[in-house]
Amino acid sequence: MSRQTNDYVLLTDINPRSSLSETYRTLRTNTHYADAERPPRKICVASSIHREGRTITAANLAISYALEGKKTLLVDADLRNPSLHKVFGISNASGLTQYLRSAGKTETYIVPTYVERLSLLPAGPAPKNPSELLASDRMGDLMNDSLAEYEIVIFDTPPVLLVTDAQVVAARSDGVLFVIGAGKVKRDSAAQAKQLLEHVHASILGVVFNGKKKASTELLYRKYRALAE
């Protein structure tokens, strides 16, 4: 049964020979080799504002890694407006929020998805202090300890211009994929978001132009310098 909805188009529902499928595979490869000496394993996916395609980019990148054979964990770090549980049809009754507030193990809150080798840590119920929870030592432990179990860990974060949450996660990640929705965000706003990420010394791996039509593709990856052109 297809899991595709009007809002979320997953790689598993796309023709594997289509240009869009190939673009996601290219995104995975470019991300992996963004740093040849130390390929990133903790990847933060960020955007300037809502509805730029950040969440679906994070989901499809995670699926792409899993289909390649890598054990992958996808973490919904958008504690204010989570949506990855909707993408995969999984309950959000418990998740990252409870883990950060407890002394329990991550396995208690991580759930498998229908994609082999891909697991999801949902956000869980919205807390009153999301920024503080994401900046906690407990979150740092999660980001580091998860690498013992998973080859790739991908974090979906809230919009950079709305709250500081994405900066907190980005600073602790190996690198950031910055998603820009074509026709969704002004250039000045994207540049401002980039500056906020730079302020916390986040390493921007590349820019994903989502929805940009070019040569029959709907997703375009560029190196970080593209924002300055």
Coordinates of N, CA and C in Angstrom, one line a residue:
M1 N 0.8 -1.2 0.0 CA 0.0 0.0 0.0 C 0.9 1.2 0.0
S2 N 0.6 2.2 -0.9 CA 1.3 3.4 -0.9 C 1.2 4.2 0.3
R3 N 2.2 4.9 0.8 CA 2.2 5.7 1.9 C 2.3 7.2 1.5
Q4 N 2.1 7.5 0.3 CA 2.2 8.8 -0.2 C 0.9 9.6 0.1
T5 N 1.1 10.8 0.5 CA -0.1 11.7 0.7 C 0.1 13.0 -0.1
N6 N -0.8 13.9 -0.1 CA -0.7 15.1 -0.8 C 0.4 16.0 -0.2
D7 N 0.7 15.8 1.0 CA 1.7 16.6 1.7 C 3.1 16.0 1.7
Y8 N 3.2 14.7 1.7 CA 4.4 14.0 1.9 C 4.6 13.0 0.8
V9 N 5.6 13.2 0.0 CA 6.0 12.2 -1.1 C 7.3 11.6 -0.7
L10 N 7.2 10.3 -0.4 CA 8.4 9.6 0.1 C 9.1 8.8 -1.0
L11 N 10.4 8.7 -0.8 CA 11.2 8.0 -1.8 C 10.7 6.6 -2.1
T12 N 10.1 6.0 -1.2 CA 9.7 4.6 -1.4 C 8.5 4.6 -2.3
D13 N 7.8 5.7 -2.5 CA 6.6 5.8 -3.4 C 6.9 6.3 -4.7
I14 N 8.2 6.7 -4.9 CA 8.6 7.3 -6.2 C 9.2 6.3 -7.1
N15 N 9.0 6.3 -8.3 CA 9.6 5.4 -9.3 C 11.1 5.5 -9.1
P16 N 11.8 4.3 -8.8 CA 13.2 4.4 -8.5 C 14.1 4.9 -9.7
R17 N 13.5 4.9 -10.9 CA 14.2 5.3 -12.0 C 13.9 6.8 -12.4
S18 N 13.1 7.4 -11.6 CA 12.7 8.8 -11.9 C 13.8 9.7 -11.6
S19 N 13.7 10.9 -12.2 CA 14.7 12.0 -11.9 C 14.7 12.4 -10.5
L20 N 13.6 12.4 -9.8 CA 13.5 12.8 -8.4 C 14.2 11.8 -7.5
S21 N 14.0 10.5 -7.8 CA 14.7 9.5 -7.0 C 16.2 9.6 -7.2
E22 N 16.6 9.9 -8.4 CA 18.0 10.0 -8.6 C 18.6 11.2 -7.9
T23 N 17.8 12.3 -7.8 CA 18.2 13.5 -7.2 C 18.4 13.3 -5.7
Y24 N 17.5 12.5 -5.1 CA 17.7 12.2 -3.6 C 19.0 11.3 -3.4
R25 N 19.2 10.4 -4.3 CA 20.4 9.6 -4.2 C 21.7 10.5 -4.4
T26 N 21.6 11.5 -5.3 CA 22.7 12.4 -5.4 C 22.9 13.2 -4.2
L27 N 21.8 13.7 -3.6 CA 21.8 14.4 -2.3 C 22.5 13.6 -1.2
R28 N 22.2 12.3 -1.1 CA 22.8 11.4 -0.2 C 24.3 11.4 -0.4
T29 N 24.7 11.2 -1.7 CA 26.1 11.0 -2.0 C 26.9 12.3 -1.7
N30 N 26.3 13.5 -2.1 CA 27.0 14.7 -1.9 C 27.1 15.1 -0.4
T31 N 26.1 14.7 0.3 CA 26.2 14.9 1.8 C 27.3 14.1 2.4
H32 N 27.3 12.8 2.0 CA 28.3 11.9 2.5 C 29.8 12.4 2.3
Y33 N 30.0 12.9 1.1 CA 31.3 13.3 0.7 C 31.6 14.8 0.8
A34 N 30.7 15.5 1.6 CA 30.9 16.9 1.8 C 32.2 17.2 2.6
D35 N 32.5 16.2 3.4 CA 33.8 16.3 4.1 C 34.5 14.9 3.9
A36 N 35.4 14.9 2.9 CA 36.0 13.6 2.5 C 36.8 12.9 3.6
E37 N 37.4 13.7 4.5 CA 38.2 13.2 5.6 C 37.3 12.6 6.7
R38 N 36.2 13.3 7.0 CA 35.3 12.9 8.1 C 33.9 13.0 7.6
P39 N 33.4 12.0 6.9 CA 32.0 12.0 6.4 C 31.0 12.3 7.5
P40 N 30.1 13.2 7.4 CA 29.2 13.5 8.5 C 28.2 12.3 8.8
R41 N 28.0 12.1 10.1 CA 27.1 11.1 10.6 C 25.9 11.7 11.3
K42 N 26.2 12.8 12.0 CA 25.1 13.5 12.6 C 24.7 14.7 11.8
I43 N 23.6 14.6 11.1 CA 23.2 15.6 10.1 C 21.9 16.4 10.5
C44 N 22.0 17.7 10.6 CA 20.9 18.5 10.9 C 20.3 19.1 9.6
V45 N 19.0 18.9 9.5 CA 18.3 19.5 8.3 C 17.5 20.7 8.8
A46 N 17.8 21.9 8.2 CA 17.3 23.1 8.7 C 16.7 24.0 7.5
S47 N 15.8 24.9 7.9 CA 15.3 25.9 6.9 C 15.1 27.2 7.5
S48 N 14.8 28.2 6.8 CA 14.6 29.6 7.3 C 13.2 29.7 8.0
I49 N 12.2 29.2 7.2 CA 10.8 29.4 7.7 C 10.1 28.0 7.5
H50 N 8.8 28.0 7.8 CA 7.9 26.9 7.6 C 7.7 26.6 6.1
R51 N 7.3 25.4 5.8 CA 6.8 25.0 4.4 C 7.9 25.2 3.3
E52 N 9.1 24.9 3.6 CA 10.1 24.9 2.6 C 10.5 23.5 2.1
G53 N 9.9 22.5 2.7 CA 10.3 21.2 2.4 C 11.3 20.5 3.2
R54 N 11.6 21.1 4.4 CA 12.6 20.6 5.3 C 12.3 19.2 5.8
T55 N 11.1 19.0 6.3 CA 10.8 17.7 6.9 C 10.8 16.6 5.9
I56 N 10.3 16.8 4.7 CA 10.2 15.8 3.7 C 11.6 15.5 3.1
T57 N 12.5 16.5 3.1 CA 13.9 16.3 2.7 C 14.6 15.5 3.7
A58 N 14.4 15.7 5.0 CA 15.0 14.9 6.1 C 14.5 13.5 6.0
A59 N 13.2 13.3 5.8 CA 12.7 11.9 5.7 C 13.2 11.2 4.5
N60 N 13.3 11.8 3.3 CA 13.8 11.1 2.1 C 15.3 10.9 2.2
L61 N 16.0 11.8 2.8 CA 17.4 11.6 2.9 C 17.7 10.4 3.8
A62 N 16.9 10.3 4.9 CA 17.0 9.1 5.8 C 16.7 7.8 5.1
I63 N 15.6 7.8 4.3 CA 15.2 6.7 3.6 C 16.3 6.3 2.6
S64 N 16.9 7.3 1.9 CA 17.9 7.0 1.0 C 19.2 6.3 1.6
Y65 N 19.5 6.8 2.8 CA 20.7 6.2 3.5 C 20.3 4.7 3.9
A66 N 19.1 4.5 4.4 CA 18.6 3.2 4.8 C 18.6 2.2 3.6
L67 N 18.1 2.7 2.4 CA 18.1 1.9 1.2 C 19.5 1.5 0.7
E68 N 20.4 2.4 1.1 CA 21.8 2.1 0.7 C 22.4 1.0 1.6
G69 N 21.8 0.7 2.7 CA 22.2 -0.3 3.6 C 22.8 0.2 4.9
K70 N 22.7 1.5 5.2 CA 23.1 2.0 6.4 C 22.0 2.1 7.5
K71 N 22.4 1.6 8.7 CA 21.4 1.7 9.8 C 21.2 3.2 10.2
T72 N 20.0 3.6 10.0 CA 19.8 5.1 10.1 C 18.7 5.4 11.2
L73 N 19.0 6.5 11.9 CA 18.0 7.0 12.9 C 17.6 8.4 12.5
L74 N 16.2 8.6 12.4 CA 15.7 9.9 12.1 C 15.0 10.4 13.3
V75 N 15.5 11.6 13.7 CA 15.0 12.2 15.0 C 14.2 13.5 14.7
D76 N 12.9 13.5 15.2 CA 12.1 14.7 15.1 C 12.5 15.6 16.2
A77 N 13.3 16.6 16.0 CA 13.8 17.6 17.0 C 12.9 18.9 16.9
D78 N 11.8 18.8 16.1 CA 10.9 19.9 16.1 C 9.9 19.7 17.2
L79 N 10.2 20.1 18.4 CA 9.3 19.8 19.6 C 8.1 20.7 19.6
R80 N 8.1 21.7 18.8 CA 7.0 22.6 18.8 C 5.9 22.3 17.8
N81 N 6.3 21.8 16.7 CA 5.4 21.5 15.6 C 5.8 20.2 14.9
P82 N 5.8 19.1 15.5 CA 6.4 17.8 14.9 C 5.5 17.3 13.8
S83 N 6.1 16.6 12.9 CA 5.3 16.1 11.8 C 5.9 14.8 11.2
L84 N 7.1 14.3 11.6 CA 7.6 13.1 11.1 C 6.8 11.9 11.4
H85 N 6.1 11.9 12.6 CA 5.2 10.8 12.9 C 4.1 10.7 11.9
K86 N 3.6 11.8 11.4 CA 2.6 11.8 10.4 C 3.1 11.2 9.1
V87 N 4.3 11.6 8.7 CA 5.0 11.1 7.5 C 5.0 9.6 7.5
F88 N 5.3 9.0 8.6 CA 5.5 7.5 8.6 C 4.3 6.8 9.3
G89 N 3.3 7.5 9.7 CA 2.1 6.9 10.2 C 2.4 6.3 11.6
I90 N 3.1 7.0 12.4 CA 3.5 6.4 13.7 C 3.0 7.3 14.8
S91 N 2.6 6.8 16.0 CA 2.1 7.5 17.1 C 3.2 8.5 17.6
N92 N 2.7 9.7 18.1 CA 3.5 10.7 18.7 C 3.3 10.7 20.2
A93 N 2.7 9.7 20.8 CA 2.3 9.7 22.2 C 3.6 9.8 23.1
S94 N 4.7 9.3 22.6 CA 5.9 9.3 23.4 C 7.1 9.5 22.4
G95 N 8.2 10.0 22.9 CA 9.3 10.3 22.0 C 10.4 11.1 22.7
L96 N 11.0 12.0 21.9 CA 12.2 12.7 22.3 C 12.0 13.5 23.6
T97 N 10.8 14.1 23.7 CA 10.5 14.9 24.9 C 10.6 14.1 26.2
Q98 N 10.0 12.9 26.2 CA 10.1 12.0 27.4 C 11.5 11.5 27.7
Y99 N 12.2 11.2 26.6 CA 13.6 10.8 26.8 C 14.4 11.9 27.5
L100 N 14.3 13.1 27.0 CA 15.1 14.2 27.6 C 14.7 14.5 29.0
R101 N 13.5 14.1 29.4 CA 13.0 14.4 30.8 C 13.3 13.2 31.7
S102 N 13.8 12.1 31.2 CA 13.9 10.9 32.0 C 15.4 10.4 32.1
A103 N 15.5 9.3 32.7 CA 16.9 8.7 32.7 C 16.8 7.4 32.0
G104 N 15.7 7.2 31.2 CA 15.6 5.9 30.4 C 16.5 5.9 29.2
K105 N 16.5 4.7 28.6 CA 17.3 4.5 27.4 C 16.5 4.9 26.1
T106 N 17.3 5.3 25.1 CA 16.6 5.7 23.9 C 15.8 4.6 23.2
E107 N 16.2 3.4 23.4 CA 15.4 2.3 22.8 C 14.0 2.3 23.2
T108 N 13.7 2.8 24.4 CA 12.3 2.9 24.9 C 11.4 3.7 24.0
Y109 N 12.0 4.7 23.3 CA 11.2 5.6 22.6 C 11.4 5.6 21.1
I110 N 12.4 4.9 20.6 CA 12.7 4.7 19.2 C 11.8 3.6 18.6
V111 N 11.2 3.9 17.5 CA 10.3 2.9 16.8 C 10.8 2.6 15.4
P112 N 10.6 1.4 15.0 CA 11.0 1.0 13.6 C 10.0 1.6 12.6
T113 N 10.4 1.9 11.4 CA 9.5 2.3 10.3 C 9.3 1.2 9.4
Y114 N 8.5 1.4 8.4 CA 8.3 0.3 7.4 C 9.5 0.1 6.5
V115 N 10.4 1.1 6.5 CA 11.7 1.0 5.7 C 12.7 0.2 6.5
E116 N 13.2 -0.8 5.9 CA 14.2 -1.6 6.6 C 15.5 -0.8 6.9
R117 N 16.0 -1.0 8.1 CA 17.2 -0.3 8.6 C 16.9 1.2 9.0
L118 N 15.7 1.7 8.9 CA 15.4 3.0 9.3 C 14.4 3.1 10.5
S119 N 14.9 3.7 11.6 CA 14.1 3.9 12.8 C 13.8 5.4 13.0
L120 N 12.8 5.6 13.8 CA 12.3 7.0 14.0 C 12.2 7.3 15.5
L121 N 12.7 8.4 16.0 CA 12.5 8.9 17.3 C 11.5 10.1 17.2
P122 N 10.2 9.8 17.4 CA 9.3 10.9 17.3 C 9.6 12.0 18.3
A123 N 8.9 13.2 18.1 CA 9.2 14.3 19.0 C 8.5 14.1 20.4
G124 N 7.3 13.4 20.4 CA 6.5 13.3 21.6 C 5.7 14.5 21.9
P125 N 4.9 14.6 23.0 CA 4.1 15.7 23.3 C 4.9 17.0 23.5
A126 N 4.3 18.1 23.1 CA 5.0 19.4 23.1 C 5.3 19.8 24.5
P127 N 6.6 20.1 24.8 CA 7.0 20.6 26.2 C 6.9 22.1 26.3
K128 N 7.0 22.6 27.5 CA 6.9 24.0 27.7 C 8.3 24.7 27.5
N129 N 9.4 23.9 27.5 CA 10.7 24.5 27.4 C 11.5 23.7 26.4
P130 N 11.1 23.7 25.1 CA 11.8 23.0 24.1 C 13.3 23.4 23.9
S131 N 13.6 24.7 23.9 CA 15.0 25.1 23.7 C 15.9 24.6 24.7
E132 N 15.4 24.7 26.0 CA 16.2 24.2 27.1 C 16.4 22.7 27.1
L133 N 15.4 22.0 26.7 CA 15.6 20.5 26.5 C 16.6 20.1 25.5
L134 N 16.5 20.8 24.3 CA 17.5 20.5 23.2 C 18.9 21.0 23.5
A135 N 19.0 21.9 24.4 CA 20.4 22.4 24.8 C 20.9 21.6 26.0
S136 N 20.2 20.7 26.5 CA 20.6 19.9 27.7 C 21.7 18.9 27.5
D137 N 22.4 18.5 28.6 CA 23.4 17.5 28.5 C 22.8 16.2 28.0
R138 N 21.5 16.0 28.4 CA 20.8 14.7 28.0 C 20.7 14.6 26.4
M139 N 20.5 15.8 25.8 CA 20.4 15.8 24.3 C 21.8 15.6 23.7
G140 N 22.8 16.1 24.4 CA 24.2 15.9 23.9 C 24.5 14.4 24.0
D141 N 24.1 13.8 25.1 CA 24.3 12.3 25.2 C 23.7 11.6 24.1
L142 N 22.4 11.9 23.8 CA 21.7 11.3 22.7 C 22.5 11.4 21.4
M143 N 22.9 12.6 21.1 CA 23.5 12.8 19.8 C 24.8 12.1 19.6
N144 N 25.5 11.9 20.7 CA 26.8 11.2 20.7 C 26.6 9.7 20.8
D145 N 25.8 9.3 21.8 CA 25.7 7.8 22.1 C 25.0 7.1 20.9
S146 N 24.1 7.8 20.2 CA 23.4 7.1 19.1 C 24.3 6.6 18.0
L147 N 25.5 7.2 17.9 CA 26.4 6.8 16.9 C 27.0 5.4 17.1
A148 N 26.8 4.9 18.4 CA 27.3 3.5 18.7 C 26.4 2.5 18.1
E149 N 25.1 2.9 17.8 CA 24.1 2.0 17.3 C 23.7 2.2 15.9
Y150 N 23.9 3.5 15.4 CA 23.4 3.9 14.1 C 24.6 4.5 13.3
E151 N 24.6 4.2 12.0 CA 25.7 4.7 11.2 C 25.4 6.2 10.8
I152 N 24.1 6.5 10.7 CA 23.7 7.9 10.3 C 22.5 8.3 11.2
V153 N 22.6 9.5 11.7 CA 21.5 10.1 12.5 C 21.2 11.4 11.9
I154 N 19.9 11.6 11.6 CA 19.4 12.8 10.9 C 18.4 13.5 11.8
F155 N 18.5 14.8 12.0 CA 17.7 15.6 12.9 C 16.8 16.6 12.0
D156 N 15.5 16.5 12.2 CA 14.7 17.5 11.6 C 14.4 18.6 12.7
T157 N 14.6 19.9 12.3 CA 14.6 20.9 13.3 C 13.5 22.0 12.9
P158 N 13.1 22.9 13.9 CA 12.2 23.9 13.6 C 12.9 25.0 12.7
P159 N 12.1 25.9 12.1 CA 12.7 27.0 11.2 C 13.7 27.8 12.0
V160 N 14.8 28.2 11.4 CA 15.9 28.9 12.1 C 15.4 30.3 12.5
L161 N 14.6 31.0 11.7 CA 14.2 32.3 11.9 C 13.1 32.5 13.0
L162 N 12.5 31.4 13.4 CA 11.4 31.5 14.3 C 11.9 31.2 15.8
V163 N 12.8 30.3 16.0 CA 13.2 29.9 17.3 C 14.7 29.5 17.3
T164 N 15.3 29.4 18.4 CA 16.7 29.1 18.5 C 17.0 27.6 18.4
D165 N 16.0 26.8 18.4 CA 16.1 25.3 18.5 C 17.1 24.7 17.5
A166 N 16.9 25.2 16.2 CA 17.7 24.6 15.1 C 19.2 25.0 15.4
Q167 N 19.5 26.2 15.8 CA 20.9 26.5 16.1 C 21.5 25.6 17.2
V168 N 20.7 25.3 18.2 CA 21.2 24.4 19.3 C 21.6 23.1 18.7
V169 N 20.7 22.5 17.9 CA 21.0 21.2 17.3 C 22.1 21.2 16.3
A170 N 22.1 22.3 15.5 CA 23.1 22.4 14.4 C 24.5 22.5 15.0
A171 N 24.6 23.2 16.1 CA 26.0 23.4 16.7 C 26.6 22.1 17.2
R172 N 25.7 21.1 17.5 CA 26.2 19.8 18.0 C 26.3 18.8 16.9
S173 N 25.9 19.1 15.7 CA 25.9 18.2 14.6 C 27.2 18.2 13.8
D174 N 27.4 17.2 13.0 CA 28.6 17.2 12.1 C 28.4 18.2 11.0
G175 N 27.2 18.5 10.6 CA 26.9 19.5 9.5 C 25.5 19.7 9.3
V176 N 25.1 20.7 8.6 CA 23.8 21.1 8.3 C 23.5 21.1 6.8
L177 N 22.3 20.5 6.5 CA 21.8 20.7 5.1 C 20.7 21.8 5.2
F178 N 20.9 22.9 4.5 CA 20.1 24.0 4.6 C 19.1 24.0 3.4
V179 N 17.8 23.8 3.7 CA 16.7 23.7 2.7 C 16.1 25.1 2.4
I180 N 16.1 25.4 1.1 CA 15.4 26.6 0.7 C 14.3 26.3 -0.3
G181 N 13.1 26.7 0.1 CA 11.9 26.4 -0.8 C 11.8 27.5 -1.9
A182 N 11.9 27.0 -3.1 CA 11.8 27.9 -4.2 C 10.5 28.7 -4.2
G183 N 10.6 30.0 -4.2 CA 9.4 30.8 -4.2 C 8.7 30.9 -2.8
K184 N 9.3 30.3 -1.8 CA 8.8 30.3 -0.4 C 9.4 31.3 0.5
V185 N 10.7 31.6 0.3 CA 11.4 32.4 1.2 C 12.2 33.5 0.5
K186 N 12.3 34.7 1.0 CA 13.1 35.8 0.4 C 14.6 35.5 0.6
R187 N 15.3 36.0 -0.3 CA 16.8 35.8 -0.3 C 17.4 36.4 1.0
D188 N 16.9 37.6 1.4 CA 17.4 38.2 2.6 C 17.1 37.4 3.9
S189 N 16.0 36.7 3.9 CA 15.6 35.9 5.0 C 16.5 34.6 5.1
A190 N 16.8 34.0 3.9 CA 17.7 32.9 3.8 C 19.1 33.3 4.3
A191 N 19.5 34.4 3.9 CA 20.9 34.9 4.3 C 20.9 35.2 5.8
Q192 N 19.9 35.7 6.3 CA 19.8 35.9 7.8 C 19.9 34.6 8.5
A193 N 19.1 33.6 8.0 CA 19.2 32.3 8.7 C 20.6 31.7 8.6
K194 N 21.2 31.8 7.5 CA 22.6 31.3 7.3 C 23.5 32.0 8.3
Q195 N 23.4 33.3 8.5 CA 24.2 34.0 9.5 C 24.0 33.4 10.9
L196 N 22.7 33.1 11.2 CA 22.4 32.6 12.6 C 23.1 31.2 12.8
L197 N 23.1 30.4 11.7 CA 23.8 29.1 11.8 C 25.3 29.3 11.9
E198 N 25.8 30.3 11.2 CA 27.3 30.6 11.3 C 27.6 31.1 12.7
H199 N 26.7 31.8 13.3 CA 27.0 32.3 14.6 C 27.3 31.3 15.7
V200 N 26.7 30.1 15.5 CA 27.0 29.0 16.4 C 28.0 28.0 15.9
H201 N 28.7 28.5 14.8 CA 29.8 27.7 14.2 C 29.3 26.4 13.6
A202 N 28.1 26.4 13.1 CA 27.6 25.2 12.4 C 28.2 25.1 11.1
S203 N 28.5 23.8 10.7 CA 29.1 23.5 9.4 C 28.0 23.3 8.4
I204 N 27.9 24.1 7.4 CA 26.8 23.9 6.4 C 27.4 23.1 5.3
L205 N 26.8 21.9 5.1 CA 27.3 20.9 4.2 C 26.9 21.3 2.7
G206 N 25.7 21.9 2.6 CA 25.2 22.3 1.3 C 23.8 22.8 1.4
V207 N 23.3 23.3 0.3 CA 22.0 23.9 0.2 C 21.2 23.1 -0.7
V208 N 19.9 22.8 -0.3 CA 19.0 22.1 -1.0 C 17.9 23.1 -1.5
F209 N 17.8 23.2 -2.8 CA 16.7 24.1 -3.4 C 15.6 23.2 -3.7
N210 N 14.5 23.3 -2.9 CA 13.4 22.4 -3.0 C 12.3 23.0 -3.8
G211 N 11.8 22.3 -4.8 CA 10.8 22.7 -5.7 C 11.3 23.5 -6.9
K212 N 12.6 23.6 -7.0 CA 13.2 24.3 -8.2 C 13.1 23.4 -9.4
K213 N 12.5 23.9 -10.4 CA 12.4 23.1 -11.7 C 13.6 23.3 -12.5
K214 N 14.3 22.2 -12.7 CA 15.5 22.3 -13.6 C 15.8 20.9 -14.2
A215 N 15.8 20.8 -15.5 CA 16.1 19.6 -16.2 C 15.2 18.4 -15.7
S216 N 13.9 18.8 -15.5 CA 12.9 17.8 -15.0 C 13.1 17.3 -13.6
T217 N 13.9 17.9 -12.8 CA 14.1 17.5 -11.4 C 13.4 18.5 -10.5
E218 N 13.1 18.1 -9.3 CA 12.3 19.0 -8.4 C 13.1 19.3 -7.1
L219 N 14.4 18.8 -7.1 CA 15.3 19.0 -6.0 C 16.7 19.3 -6.5
L220 N 17.3 20.3 -6.0 CA 18.6 20.7 -6.5 C 19.6 20.9 -5.4
Y221 N 20.7 20.2 -5.4 CA 21.7 20.4 -4.3 C 22.8 21.3 -4.8
R222 N 23.2 22.2 -4.0 CA 24.3 23.0 -4.3 C 25.3 23.1 -3.1
K223 N 26.5 23.4 -3.4 CA 27.4 23.6 -2.3 C 27.1 24.9 -1.5
Y224 N 27.6 25.0 -0.3 CA 27.2 26.1 0.6 C 27.4 27.5 -0.1
R225 N 28.4 27.6 -1.0 CA 28.7 28.9 -1.5 C 27.5 29.5 -2.4
A226 N 26.6 28.6 -2.7 CA 25.5 29.1 -3.6 C 24.7 30.2 -3.0
L227 N 24.6 30.3 -1.7 CA 23.9 31.4 -1.0 C 24.6 32.7 -1.2
A228 N 25.8 32.7 -1.5 CA 26.6 34.0 -1.6 C 26.6 34.5 -3.0
E229 N 26.2 33.7 -4.0 CA 26.3 34.0 -5.4 C 25.2 35.1 -5.8

